[in-house]
XYZ file of N, CA and C in Angstrom:
426
model
N -44.697 -165.733 20.210
C -44.977 -164.473 20.862
C -46.465 -164.404 21.180
N -46.818 -164.111 22.414
C -48.217 -163.977 22.798
C -48.651 -162.536 22.620
N -49.946 -162.289 22.819
C -50.464 -160.934 22.657
C -49.913 -159.975 23.692
N -49.525 -160.469 24.855
C -49.035 -159.608 25.921
C -47.558 -159.277 25.783
N -46.843 -160.042 24.977
C -45.414 -159.795 24.800
C -45.189 -158.652 23.831
N -44.029 -157.980 23.989
C -43.657 -156.945 23.047
C -42.989 -157.595 21.847
N -43.117 -157.017 20.663
C -42.435 -157.574 19.503
C -40.928 -157.550 19.710
N -40.244 -158.525 19.098
C -38.799 -158.621 19.263
C -38.055 -157.451 18.639
N -38.639 -156.797 17.638
C -37.942 -155.726 16.942
C -37.965 -154.410 17.710
N -38.824 -154.289 18.725
C -38.901 -153.059 19.500
C -37.903 -153.149 20.649
N -36.925 -152.228 20.701
C -35.950 -152.292 21.774
C -36.591 -152.017 23.134
N -36.189 -152.786 24.133
C -36.693 -152.605 25.497
C -36.100 -151.327 26.056
N -36.912 -150.521 26.684
C -36.441 -149.258 27.222
C -36.720 -149.216 28.716
N -35.816 -148.630 29.447
C -35.967 -148.492 30.890
C -36.624 -147.172 31.265
N -37.049 -146.414 30.271
C -37.667 -145.125 30.523
C -39.119 -145.350 30.912
N -39.511 -144.766 32.028
C -40.875 -144.913 32.521
C -41.661 -143.650 32.211
N -42.839 -143.808 31.622
C -43.665 -142.642 31.342
C -44.509 -142.316 32.558
N -44.865 -141.067 32.687
C -45.668 -140.660 33.832
C -47.130 -140.442 33.474
N -47.482 -140.564 32.206
C -48.873 -140.442 31.806
C -49.435 -139.043 31.902
N -48.624 -138.057 32.245
C -49.095 -136.687 32.342
C -49.864 -136.387 33.608
N -49.950 -137.353 34.527
C -50.715 -137.100 35.742
C -49.912 -137.326 37.009
N -48.837 -138.063 36.942
C -48.047 -138.346 38.135
C -47.059 -137.210 38.378
N -46.335 -137.331 39.465
C -45.328 -136.323 39.773
C -44.279 -136.312 38.678
N -43.712 -135.135 38.424
C -42.736 -134.986 37.353
C -41.500 -135.819 37.639
N -41.007 -136.516 36.618
C -39.806 -137.332 36.737
C -38.851 -136.960 35.631
N -37.590 -137.037 35.899
C -36.581 -136.743 34.895
C -36.518 -137.830 33.839
N -36.994 -139.041 34.124
C -36.856 -140.167 33.209
C -38.058 -140.344 32.291
N -38.982 -139.402 32.286
C -40.190 -139.567 31.484
C -39.858 -139.559 29.998
N -40.446 -140.473 29.260
C -40.309 -140.529 27.816
C -41.455 -139.698 27.248
N -41.183 -138.445 26.893
C -42.224 -137.503 26.530
C -42.944 -137.855 25.241
N -42.312 -138.606 24.349
C -42.966 -138.927 23.091
C -44.014 -140.015 23.247
N -43.845 -140.906 24.219
C -44.787 -142.005 24.397
C -45.737 -141.787 25.571
N -45.630 -140.670 26.266
C -46.446 -140.437 27.454
C -47.887 -140.136 27.080
N -48.805 -140.656 27.858
C -50.206 -140.286 27.706
C -50.384 -138.947 28.384
N -51.331 -138.182 27.898
C -51.487 -136.826 28.406
C -52.891 -136.634 28.981
N -52.932 -136.017 30.148
C -54.198 -135.587 30.718
C -54.294 -134.101 30.417
N -55.178 -133.725 29.510
C -55.243 -132.359 29.016
C -55.647 -131.364 30.107
N -56.279 -131.837 31.160
C -56.713 -130.942 32.215
C -55.728 -130.849 33.371
N -54.812 -131.795 33.475
C -53.861 -131.770 34.580
C -52.518 -132.382 34.166
N -51.820 -131.772 33.214
C -50.519 -132.322 32.837
C -49.491 -131.993 33.905
N -48.677 -132.964 34.253
C -47.723 -132.698 35.319
C -46.289 -132.579 34.827
N -46.003 -133.033 33.626
C -44.636 -132.906 33.146
C -44.441 -131.516 32.558
N -43.258 -130.964 32.695
C -43.009 -129.621 32.147
C -43.224 -129.562 30.633
N -42.827 -130.605 29.934
C -43.022 -130.625 28.485
C -44.499 -130.562 28.127
N -45.309 -131.367 28.816
C -46.741 -131.388 28.515
C -47.387 -130.039 28.835
N -47.002 -129.430 29.949
C -47.555 -128.113 30.293
C -47.188 -127.078 29.237
N -45.913 -127.059 28.833
C -45.474 -126.088 27.834
C -46.143 -126.337 26.487
N -46.273 -127.602 26.115
C -46.905 -127.908 24.835
C -48.378 -127.522 24.843
N -49.072 -127.796 25.924
C -50.488 -127.415 25.993
C -50.677 -125.904 25.983
N -49.720 -125.173 26.568
C -49.782 -123.714 26.494
C -49.733 -123.253 25.041
N -48.836 -123.853 24.278
C -48.721 -123.514 22.860
C -49.998 -123.900 22.119
N -50.503 -125.094 22.367
C -51.700 -125.570 21.667
C -52.887 -124.666 21.948
N -53.134 -124.341 23.215
C -54.293 -123.506 23.544
C -54.126 -122.079 23.030
N -52.914 -121.544 23.080
C -52.668 -120.197 22.552
C -52.935 -120.161 21.051
N -52.439 -121.158 20.347
C -52.649 -121.199 18.909
C -54.124 -121.446 18.564
N -54.820 -122.221 19.385
C -56.242 -122.451 19.152
C -57.035 -121.153 19.291
N -56.746 -120.377 20.322
C -57.444 -119.102 20.524
C -57.135 -118.154 19.369
N -55.856 -118.090 18.962
C -55.486 -117.223 17.836
C -56.192 -117.666 16.562
N -56.268 -118.974 16.326
C -56.954 -119.488 15.141
C -58.432 -119.114 15.169
N -59.076 -119.269 16.319
C -60.500 -118.940 16.425
C -60.739 -117.461 16.131
N -59.850 -116.605 16.602
C -59.994 -115.169 16.338
C -59.777 -114.864 14.863
N -58.749 -115.460 14.273
C -58.431 -115.198 12.867
C -59.541 -115.706 11.951
N -60.067 -116.879 12.227
C -61.055 -117.477 11.327
C -62.465 -116.937 11.578
N -62.856 -116.822 12.826
C -64.227 -116.416 13.125
C -64.371 -114.926 13.418
N -63.277 -114.211 13.573
C -63.321 -112.778 13.839
C -64.001 -111.972 12.744
N -63.600 -112.153 11.476
C -64.256 -111.377 10.415
C -65.754 -111.663 10.289
N -66.147 -112.894 10.472
C -67.566 -113.246 10.378
C -68.347 -112.588 11.514
N -67.790 -112.642 12.711
C -68.439 -112.015 13.861
C -68.499 -110.505 13.708
N -67.398 -109.906 13.224
C -67.379 -108.455 13.017
C -68.398 -108.039 11.961
N -68.563 -108.843 10.930
C -69.551 -108.541 9.895
C -70.965 -108.609 10.462
N -71.202 -109.565 11.346
C -72.522 -109.680 11.968
C -72.805 -108.482 12.893
N -71.775 -108.088 13.651
C -71.961 -107.016 14.637
C -71.952 -105.628 14.005
N -71.148 -105.420 12.966
C -71.021 -104.096 12.345
C -71.170 -104.232 10.831
N -72.340 -104.591 10.387
C -72.574 -104.876 8.974
C -72.292 -103.666 8.087
N -72.791 -102.520 8.462
C -72.606 -101.321 7.629
C -71.132 -100.966 7.489
N -70.408 -101.011 8.564
C -68.975 -100.681 8.534
C -68.202 -101.664 7.666
N -68.437 -102.961 7.851
C -67.672 -103.993 7.136
C -68.007 -104.025 5.644
N -69.202 -103.621 5.264
C -69.568 -103.655 3.842
C -69.273 -102.348 3.126
N -69.114 -101.248 3.847
C -68.886 -99.954 3.192
C -67.406 -99.720 2.865
N -66.498 -100.319 3.572
C -65.060 -100.140 3.326
C -64.618 -101.148 2.270
N -63.783 -100.689 1.320
C -63.256 -101.602 0.303
C -61.738 -101.704 0.424
N -61.234 -102.911 0.173
C -59.803 -103.177 0.168
C -59.497 -103.911 -1.139
N -58.647 -103.307 -1.954
C -58.295 -103.871 -3.258
C -59.533 -104.155 -4.108
N -60.546 -103.323 -3.980
C -61.757 -103.465 -4.767
C -62.793 -104.414 -4.181
N -62.501 -105.029 -3.045
C -63.435 -105.957 -2.409
C -63.971 -105.336 -1.124
N -65.212 -105.646 -0.758
C -65.700 -105.193 0.547
C -64.831 -105.802 1.665
N -64.675 -105.068 2.738
C -63.783 -105.496 3.819
C -64.167 -106.866 4.367
N -65.447 -107.131 4.532
C -65.854 -108.420 5.096
C -65.455 -109.569 4.169
N -65.574 -109.370 2.862
C -65.190 -110.411 1.912
C -63.674 -110.613 1.916
N -62.936 -109.513 1.890
C -61.479 -109.607 1.870
C -60.950 -110.321 3.110
N -61.465 -109.962 4.282
C -61.001 -110.594 5.524
C -61.371 -112.072 5.575
N -62.572 -112.401 5.119
C -63.034 -113.789 5.180
C -62.379 -114.656 4.107
N -62.243 -114.138 2.886
C -61.748 -114.945 1.776
C -60.229 -114.972 1.659
N -59.563 -113.912 2.096
C -58.110 -113.841 1.918
C -57.372 -113.927 3.254
N -57.745 -113.091 4.185
C -56.982 -113.004 5.441
C -57.192 -114.199 6.355
N -58.385 -114.747 6.441
C -58.622 -115.881 7.346
C -57.842 -117.129 6.922
N -57.904 -117.559 5.658
C -57.097 -118.724 5.276
C -55.600 -118.455 5.348
N -55.186 -117.257 4.956
C -53.761 -116.911 5.044
C -53.304 -116.876 6.497
N -54.153 -116.338 7.356
C -53.822 -116.291 8.779
C -53.706 -117.677 9.377
N -54.580 -118.586 8.981
C -54.499 -119.963 9.475
C -53.207 -120.626 9.014
N -52.784 -120.352 7.789
C -51.525 -120.889 7.275
C -50.338 -120.326 8.048
N -50.346 -119.035 8.308
C -49.272 -118.408 9.090
C -49.234 -118.990 10.500
N -50.402 -119.210 11.089
C -50.449 -119.798 12.425
C -49.863 -121.207 12.446
N -50.042 -121.957 11.372
C -49.453 -123.303 11.327
C -47.933 -123.229 11.283
N -47.383 -122.262 10.565
C -45.926 -122.085 10.556
C -45.422 -121.647 11.929
N -46.160 -120.764 12.587
C -45.767 -120.310 13.930
C -45.795 -121.489 14.900
N -46.842 -122.327 14.817
C -46.915 -123.500 15.686
C -45.727 -124.429 15.453
N -45.382 -124.663 14.192
C -44.259 -125.550 13.883
C -42.958 -125.011 14.469
N -42.736 -123.712 14.372
C -41.520 -123.108 14.943
C -41.514 -123.223 16.468
N -42.647 -122.923 17.092
C -42.718 -123.018 18.553
C -42.511 -124.458 19.010
N -43.071 -125.406 18.295
C -42.914 -126.812 18.667
C -41.461 -127.270 18.481
N -40.810 -126.812 17.417
C -39.391 -127.136 17.226
C -38.542 -126.588 18.366
N -38.828 -125.364 18.788
C -38.090 -124.780 19.915
C -38.351 -125.559 21.197
N -39.595 -125.981 21.396
C -39.934 -126.753 22.585
C -39.230 -128.112 22.574
N -39.205 -128.766 21.418
C -38.498 -130.038 21.298
C -37.009 -129.866 21.583
N -36.419 -128.793 21.078
C -34.996 -128.540 21.330
C -34.753 -128.262 22.816
N -35.671 -127.553 23.442
C -35.532 -127.235 24.873
C -35.518 -128.508 25.724
N -36.336 -129.487 25.352
C -36.434 -130.720 26.130
C -35.608 -131.869 25.550
N -34.820 -131.587 24.517
C -33.920 -132.593 23.976
C -34.601 -133.702 23.203
N -35.717 -133.400 22.577
C -36.428 -134.401 21.794
C -35.933 -134.319 20.359
N -35.455 -135.452 19.838
C -34.905 -135.507 18.495
C -35.750 -136.460 17.669
N -36.412 -135.953 16.649
C -37.282 -136.783 15.821
C -36.538 -137.490 14.697
N -35.282 -137.172 14.510
C -34.553 -137.794 13.410
C -34.128 -139.218 13.733
N -34.126 -139.610 14.977
C -33.686 -140.954 15.349
C -34.848 -141.849 15.753
N -36.000 -141.664 15.143
C -37.177 -142.440 15.528
C -37.310 -143.745 14.759
N -36.440 -143.997 13.770
C -36.532 -145.253 13.036
C -36.054 -146.391 13.917
N -36.817 -147.466 13.900
C -36.455 -148.639 14.686
C -35.568 -149.544 13.849
N -34.764 -150.335 14.539
C -33.891 -151.265 13.836
C -34.737 -152.314 13.122
N -34.293 -152.708 11.934
C -35.027 -153.718 11.185
C -34.684 -155.091 11.730
N -35.600 -156.015 11.516
C -35.384 -157.380 11.988
C -34.274 -158.026 11.182
N -33.499 -158.899 11.826
C -32.394 -159.561 11.140
C -32.854 -160.802 10.391
N -33.953 -161.426 10.794
C -34.425 -162.617 10.097
C -35.391 -162.212 8.999
N -35.411 -162.933 7.888
C -36.286 -162.562 6.776
C -37.755 -162.756 7.134
N -38.601 -162.055 6.431
C -40.030 -162.166 6.648
C -40.526 -163.529 6.178
N -41.520 -164.050 6.871
C -42.071 -165.359 6.508
C -42.901 -165.213 5.236
N -42.806 -166.193 4.369
C -43.537 -166.144 3.108
C -44.983 -166.571 3.262
N -45.333 -167.117 4.420
C -46.706 -167.590 4.627
C -47.564 -166.555 5.339
N -47.194 -165.286 5.255
C -47.981 -164.225 5.882
C -47.600 -163.969 7.322
N -46.469 -164.455 7.756
C -45.982 -164.178 9.099
C -46.383 -165.208 10.122
N -46.973 -166.309 9.724
C -47.403 -167.329 10.677
C -46.281 -168.356 10.816
N -45.772 -168.474 12.033
C -44.731 -169.481 12.288
C -45.373 -170.830 12.512
N -44.742 -171.864 11.940
C -45.284 -173.226 12.132
C -44.382 -174.019 13.020
């Protein structure tokens, strides 16, 4: 086997990827496609990037919002107490990490729905094992 050949254990597929930049095709293999983040052309890539950017903006607000609010309204954020803690501390120490965790669960659910919409099944990603035994000399054929 040369460097340009595909390994024998990888099944040959007739599915052509579009790289996220060509015209949309029904035969695109969405799991192996390269993505152009600024110009995705496949519906899956567009929908996935919408989710990614939405979740990124929500994360930035959840994590950096309390810090920014404390900077802009110091007296307000330090004078209010929640469960015995100043509001700025409670939001930064409890709500920001909890919010990031909740956002990760929301992303996972949205991604599962997107995968189901486009028929992507991650349970069948295991490749067939080779039928010949592994070489004892480190894989070098003589």
